């Protein structure tokens, strides 16, 4: 209500009361109440951001972040330790705010995280192509499979191979669930089909 009053320039210019707004929110349910609440947050937090989509006139997707989350006032690298569970949901175990992106700093963060997790090693590690991070992982998590994340693999393919049909085949392979043997077999077929070995 405060946001709307501010926008219009006074309570008398809004055209309804707080009670009217409350009754409207109750009538239209929780989704509208959530949106109204998020809209009101802008009054006290100018950096507050929210985005949503509607489907058939109903709330479909919603995302928001407050000003504290948006700002990284110290401009420090943020490392997030997460996992995907059996329902393909992300579970966050911890975070690290680092002074820099040197190998020694990553080693420190990984060792501390390992200690926090009582020495339990991850089954696999997925990161971007950062060399300093790779070096730290090889030392601290020796023998643990380390892979490039799917987003980076896809971006690499799109940037380097300008063939939409390749992307279609590549996406099936990238996002499908295959045994190692079937994956290797299909990857060989893609290399042959698009003559990728000739481009090396």
Tab-separated table of C-alpha atoms in Angstrom:
chain	number	residue	atom	x	y	z
A	1	UNK	CA	0.000	0.000	0.000
A	2	UNK	CA	2.862	2.336	0.877
A	3	UNK	CA	4.413	1.817	-2.546
A	4	UNK	CA	1.157	2.620	-4.334
A	5	UNK	CA	0.561	5.696	-2.154
A	6	UNK	CA	4.075	6.901	-2.944
A	7	UNK	CA	3.561	6.302	-6.678
A	8	UNK	CA	0.246	8.194	-6.729
A	9	UNK	CA	1.331	11.026	-4.409
A	10	UNK	CA	-0.962	10.470	-1.428
A	11	UNK	CA	-3.571	8.212	0.176
A	12	UNK	CA	-6.402	10.287	-1.262
A	13	UNK	CA	-5.161	9.663	-4.818
A	14	UNK	CA	-4.917	5.848	-4.625
A	15	UNK	CA	-8.675	5.263	-4.875
A	16	UNK	CA	-8.920	2.536	-2.219
A	17	UNK	CA	-8.040	1.944	1.433
A	18	UNK	CA	-5.701	-0.498	3.148
A	19	UNK	CA	-8.786	-2.521	4.119
A	20	UNK	CA	-9.857	-2.680	0.443
A	21	UNK	CA	-6.384	-3.926	-0.477
A	22	UNK	CA	-6.446	-6.532	2.295
A	23	UNK	CA	-9.851	-7.816	1.153
A	24	UNK	CA	-8.635	-7.994	-2.456
A	25	UNK	CA	-5.549	-9.961	-1.420
A	26	UNK	CA	-7.621	-12.442	0.576
A	27	UNK	CA	-10.041	-12.811	-2.338
A	28	UNK	CA	-7.289	-13.589	-4.850
A	29	UNK	CA	-5.319	-15.839	-2.516
A	30	UNK	CA	-1.735	-16.446	-1.510
A	31	UNK	CA	-0.120	-15.700	-4.864
A	32	UNK	CA	-1.402	-12.139	-4.924
A	33	UNK	CA	-0.462	-11.723	-1.256
A	34	UNK	CA	3.102	-12.838	-2.042
A	35	UNK	CA	3.362	-10.413	-4.958
A	36	UNK	CA	1.933	-7.554	-2.889
A	37	UNK	CA	4.409	-8.308	-0.098
A	38	UNK	CA	7.365	-8.370	-2.500
A	39	UNK	CA	6.180	-5.151	-4.115
A	40	UNK	CA	6.047	-3.486	-0.693
A	41	UNK	CA	9.691	-4.468	-0.012
A	42	UNK	CA	10.818	-1.927	-2.611
A	43	UNK	CA	9.803	0.858	-0.167
A	44	UNK	CA	12.472	-0.116	2.342
A	45	UNK	CA	15.016	-1.646	-0.060
A	46	UNK	CA	15.547	0.154	-3.382
A	47	UNK	CA	17.803	-2.679	-4.636
A	48	UNK	CA	15.113	-5.300	-4.012
A	49	UNK	CA	14.426	-7.220	-7.248
A	50	UNK	CA	11.588	-9.529	-8.181
A	51	UNK	CA	10.521	-11.233	-11.391
A	52	UNK	CA	7.539	-13.443	-12.018
A	53	UNK	CA	5.584	-15.069	-14.807
A	54	UNK	CA	1.879	-15.744	-15.071
A	55	UNK	CA	0.180	-18.700	-16.718
A	56	UNK	CA	-3.556	-18.671	-17.371
A	57	UNK	CA	-3.816	-15.606	-15.125
A	58	UNK	CA	-2.137	-17.397	-12.202
A	59	UNK	CA	1.329	-17.090	-10.687
A	60	UNK	CA	3.659	-19.544	-12.429
A	61	UNK	CA	7.283	-18.694	-11.539
A	62	UNK	CA	8.702	-16.299	-8.967
A	63	UNK	CA	12.242	-15.207	-8.120
A	64	UNK	CA	13.497	-12.398	-5.882
A	65	UNK	CA	16.626	-11.053	-4.196
A	66	UNK	CA	17.063	-8.332	-1.610
A	67	UNK	CA	19.661	-5.580	-1.819
A	68	UNK	CA	22.039	-7.361	0.541
A	69	UNK	CA	22.036	-10.421	-1.709
A	70	UNK	CA	22.460	-8.393	-4.893
A	71	UNK	CA	25.427	-6.383	-3.655
A	72	UNK	CA	28.872	-7.879	-3.292
A	73	UNK	CA	30.305	-4.727	-1.712
A	74	UNK	CA	33.694	-6.318	-1.153
A	75	UNK	CA	33.894	-7.653	-4.724
A	76	UNK	CA	35.021	-11.085	-3.516
A	77	UNK	CA	34.717	-14.410	-5.356
A	78	UNK	CA	31.887	-16.546	-3.988
A	79	UNK	CA	32.225	-20.335	-3.945
A	80	UNK	CA	29.094	-22.432	-3.387
A	81	UNK	CA	29.349	-26.046	-2.251
A	82	UNK	CA	26.251	-27.825	-3.502
A	83	UNK	CA	24.938	-31.206	-4.576
A	84	UNK	CA	22.058	-32.562	-6.616
A	85	UNK	CA	19.890	-35.057	-4.765
A	86	UNK	CA	17.992	-38.042	-6.194
A	87	UNK	CA	15.099	-35.711	-7.157
A	88	UNK	CA	17.485	-33.460	-9.157
A	89	UNK	CA	17.081	-30.716	-6.548
A	90	UNK	CA	20.042	-28.598	-5.512
A	91	UNK	CA	21.113	-28.809	-1.883
A	92	UNK	CA	23.613	-26.188	-0.679
A	93	UNK	CA	26.088	-27.356	1.964
A	94	UNK	CA	28.065	-24.168	2.392
A	95	UNK	CA	29.642	-21.107	0.842
A	96	UNK	CA	33.004	-19.385	0.904
A	97	UNK	CA	33.781	-15.723	0.289
A	98	UNK	CA	37.415	-15.602	-0.846
A	99	UNK	CA	40.043	-12.889	-1.103
A	100	UNK	CA	41.147	-13.938	-4.599
A	101	UNK	CA	41.043	-16.798	-7.128
A	102	UNK	CA	44.554	-18.185	-6.648
A	103	UNK	CA	45.198	-21.895	-6.291
A	104	UNK	CA	46.406	-21.493	-2.680
A	105	UNK	CA	43.171	-19.726	-1.733
A	106	UNK	CA	41.048	-22.450	-3.326
A	107	UNK	CA	43.120	-25.124	-1.552
A	108	UNK	CA	42.481	-23.416	1.775
A	109	UNK	CA	38.711	-23.222	1.107
A	110	UNK	CA	38.519	-26.880	-0.002
A	111	UNK	CA	40.500	-28.111	3.020
A	112	UNK	CA	38.329	-26.101	5.412
A	113	UNK	CA	35.167	-27.379	3.760
A	114	UNK	CA	36.445	-30.960	3.976
A	115	UNK	CA	37.093	-30.474	7.692
A	116	UNK	CA	33.599	-29.011	8.207
A	117	UNK	CA	32.159	-32.084	6.445
A	118	UNK	CA	34.083	-34.366	8.870
A	119	UNK	CA	36.414	-35.543	6.121
A	120	UNK	CA	33.643	-36.948	3.923
A	121	UNK	CA	34.817	-36.672	0.325
A	122	UNK	CA	32.473	-35.756	-2.512
A	123	UNK	CA	31.690	-38.411	-5.133
A	124	UNK	CA	32.387	-35.968	-7.942
A	125	UNK	CA	33.159	-32.322	-8.599
A	126	UNK	CA	31.727	-30.071	-11.308
A	127	UNK	CA	33.272	-26.643	-11.956
A	128	UNK	CA	34.107	-24.200	-14.715
A	129	UNK	CA	37.502	-24.268	-16.479
A	130	UNK	CA	39.390	-22.230	-13.870
A	131	UNK	CA	42.978	-23.559	-13.768
A	132	UNK	CA	43.695	-22.461	-10.212
A	133	UNK	CA	40.581	-24.261	-8.974
A	134	UNK	CA	41.482	-27.359	-10.995
A	135	UNK	CA	44.944	-27.405	-9.454
A	136	UNK	CA	43.500	-27.093	-5.933
A	137	UNK	CA	40.964	-29.862	-6.557
A	138	UNK	CA	43.663	-32.215	-7.866
A	139	UNK	CA	45.630	-31.722	-4.663
A	140	UNK	CA	42.869	-31.685	-2.026
A	141	UNK	CA	40.436	-34.137	-3.662
A	142	UNK	CA	42.944	-36.428	-5.349
A	143	UNK	CA	41.214	-39.241	-7.238
A	144	UNK	CA	37.728	-37.678	-7.125
A	145	UNK	CA	36.211	-37.295	-10.637
A	146	UNK	CA	36.321	-33.643	-11.717
A	147	UNK	CA	34.236	-32.553	-14.698
A	148	UNK	CA	33.366	-29.388	-16.552
A	149	UNK	CA	29.790	-28.254	-15.934
A	150	UNK	CA	27.183	-28.885	-18.625
A	151	UNK	CA	26.549	-25.171	-19.154
A	152	UNK	CA	30.221	-24.577	-20.025
A	153	UNK	CA	30.336	-27.639	-22.284
A	154	UNK	CA	27.251	-26.452	-24.149
A	155	UNK	CA	28.604	-22.898	-24.468
A	156	UNK	CA	31.908	-24.241	-25.827
A	157	UNK	CA	30.114	-26.296	-28.453
A	158	UNK	CA	27.901	-23.420	-29.573
A	159	UNK	CA	30.867	-21.028	-29.832
A	160	UNK	CA	33.118	-23.415	-31.723
A	161	UNK	CA	30.839	-25.490	-33.948
A	162	UNK	CA	28.437	-23.555	-36.134
A	163	UNK	CA	26.110	-26.399	-37.072
A	164	UNK	CA	22.623	-26.507	-35.545
A	165	UNK	CA	22.236	-30.216	-36.317
A	166	UNK	CA	25.393	-30.893	-34.323
A	167	UNK	CA	23.956	-28.948	-31.382
A	168	UNK	CA	20.784	-31.047	-31.493
A	169	UNK	CA	22.739	-34.315	-31.423
A	170	UNK	CA	25.156	-32.942	-28.840
A	171	UNK	CA	22.333	-31.857	-26.511
A	172	UNK	CA	20.773	-35.332	-26.606
A	173	UNK	CA	24.125	-36.790	-25.612
A	174	UNK	CA	24.896	-34.064	-23.079
A	175	UNK	CA	21.595	-34.140	-21.221
A	176	UNK	CA	20.738	-37.825	-21.640
A	177	UNK	CA	21.486	-40.571	-19.161
A	178	UNK	CA	23.873	-43.099	-20.673
A	179	UNK	CA	26.369	-45.620	-19.408
A	180	UNK	CA	29.989	-44.654	-20.010
A	181	UNK	CA	30.241	-47.213	-22.835
A	182	UNK	CA	27.132	-45.978	-24.666
A	183	UNK	CA	28.193	-42.355	-24.184
A	184	UNK	CA	31.622	-43.048	-25.719
A	185	UNK	CA	30.016	-44.964	-28.592
A	186	UNK	CA	27.570	-42.156	-29.380
A	187	UNK	CA	30.264	-39.501	-29.006
A	188	UNK	CA	32.385	-41.373	-31.573
A	189	UNK	CA	29.382	-41.437	-33.900
A	190	UNK	CA	28.928	-37.663	-33.535
A	191	UNK	CA	32.629	-37.018	-34.169
A	192	UNK	CA	32.428	-39.134	-37.308
A	193	UNK	CA	29.084	-37.726	-38.513
A	194	UNK	CA	30.232	-34.089	-38.262
A	195	UNK	CA	33.852	-34.807	-39.212
A	196	UNK	CA	35.141	-33.210	-36.028
A	197	UNK	CA	38.366	-35.221	-35.991
A	198	UNK	CA	39.321	-33.519	-39.259
A	199	UNK	CA	38.999	-30.083	-37.591
A	200	UNK	CA	41.426	-30.787	-34.763
